[in-house]
Amino acid sequence: MNYDRKTASGFQARDTFVSGWADRLQLLDSVISTQEEAKKLAEAGAPEGTAVRAEEQTGGRGRMGRKWHSPSGKGIWMSIVLRPDLPLALTPQLTLLTGVAVCTAIREVTGVPAGIKWPNDLLAGGRKICGILLESCLREGGLHYAIAGIGISANLTEEDYPDHLQGVGTSLLIEGGGIPVDRERLTQAVLTEVEYLYSLYIEQGFQPVKQLWESMSVTLGRQISFSTPQGRCEGRAVGLDESGGLLLQDEAGNITSILSGEIEMI
Ligand code: BTN
């Protein structure tokens, strides 16, 4: 597929980038979770970039053991097999990479001004429109493969959300003024962006991803509250460290890095 678009990033060759991943996408009807389907394919030796999308997930999962609401025909519920040669400590970078790629595709295809909340939530209008779940499979102490799970709430209406997600979740349909999203087009754009950014990452390292992430972030510059085993801490988000952790500056000017977990913007 030849994905003809202008780049927001300024990095070379995206306009003429030819995607191989988008052509290999497998479309399924109803599954428990596309993460499991992608894992089966990865275990059977599927190459990097193998992607599975389902119309519905009956057991879609989110971070921290949460469920992911995945009603039929309304979203993009998709998982991609990645096989980078990467130290385990750097796998959080893949989450950020996926977030940047999906955010770029959403802005380009729908015009919805999505932004990224660290580490992996895409927000629009202050509510969540997309979540990313990166799951790693280890072998002999190293990363064997990773599955990047992407859940985009494309065409959900307010009524499609259960009570506990009312006011928390939103969709591209809602944020885009009621214009339905062409899910096929957005899927192709997401796969192309992930593949492009991933190839740039393999070639040039984390720096291009870091720069793009910082430019799309709704977290940087904000006061953040974060829960640790020692209790809650607060600080201003000032950037990303080299492994993808969030740098927080406290009132005394000390900078610490948080590597995982959930932040609250206050
Ligand atoms: C989160 O924000 O908690 C992450 C949500 C990830 C949801 C996607 S939908 C496709 C893939 N399959 C799953 O079961 N989860 C991910």
Tab-separated table of N, CA and C in Angstrom, residues 26 31-32 40 89 100-101 106 112 114 136 178 181 219 240 248:
chain	number	residue	atom	x	y	z
A	26	GLN	N	-5.293	-9.270	9.379
A	26	GLN	CA	-6.342	-10.304	9.414
A	26	GLN	C	-7.564	-9.729	10.126
A	31	VAL	N	-13.968	-12.122	18.940
A	31	VAL	CA	-12.933	-12.888	19.646
A	31	VAL	C	-12.982	-12.484	21.124
A	32	ILE	N	-12.293	-13.260	21.942
A	32	ILE	CA	-12.207	-12.851	23.348
A	32	ILE	C	-11.339	-11.590	23.423
A	40	LYS	N	-1.139	-16.098	19.596
A	40	LYS	CA	-1.145	-17.425	18.947
A	40	LYS	C	-0.336	-17.348	17.655
A	89	ALA	N	14.358	-3.452	29.552
A	89	ALA	CA	14.145	-2.161	30.219
A	89	ALA	C	13.655	-1.086	29.256
A	100	VAL	N	2.257	7.561	19.670
A	100	VAL	CA	2.553	8.629	18.702
A	100	VAL	C	1.968	8.277	17.333
A	101	ALA	N	2.175	7.024	16.917
A	101	ALA	CA	1.705	6.610	15.587
A	101	ALA	C	0.183	6.689	15.500
A	106	ILE	N	-4.891	9.370	13.786
A	106	ILE	CA	-6.205	9.917	14.158
A	106	ILE	C	-6.330	11.375	13.708
A	112	VAL	N	-9.627	15.078	14.459
A	112	VAL	CA	-9.865	15.233	15.906
A	112	VAL	C	-8.516	15.524	16.582
A	114	ALA	N	-6.426	14.910	18.914
A	114	ALA	CA	-6.073	13.999	20.011
A	114	ALA	C	-4.724	14.383	20.607
A	136	SER	N	4.564	-8.115	26.725
A	136	SER	CA	5.836	-8.686	26.277
A	136	SER	C	5.877	-10.168	26.582
A	178	GLY	N	-20.080	14.280	15.277
A	178	GLY	CA	-21.101	13.367	14.765
A	178	GLY	C	-20.782	12.771	13.407
A	181	VAL	N	-16.614	7.676	11.533
A	181	VAL	CA	-15.235	7.431	11.115
A	181	VAL	C	-15.193	6.243	10.162
A	219	THR	N	0.435	15.954	28.777
A	219	THR	CA	0.911	15.771	30.152
A	219	THR	C	2.002	16.781	30.509
A	240	LEU	N	10.589	13.385	29.043
A	240	LEU	CA	10.756	11.923	29.081
A	240	LEU	C	12.228	11.614	29.305
A	248	LEU	N	9.530	14.002	36.518
A	248	LEU	CA	8.727	14.897	37.358
A	248	LEU	C	9.659	15.773	38.178
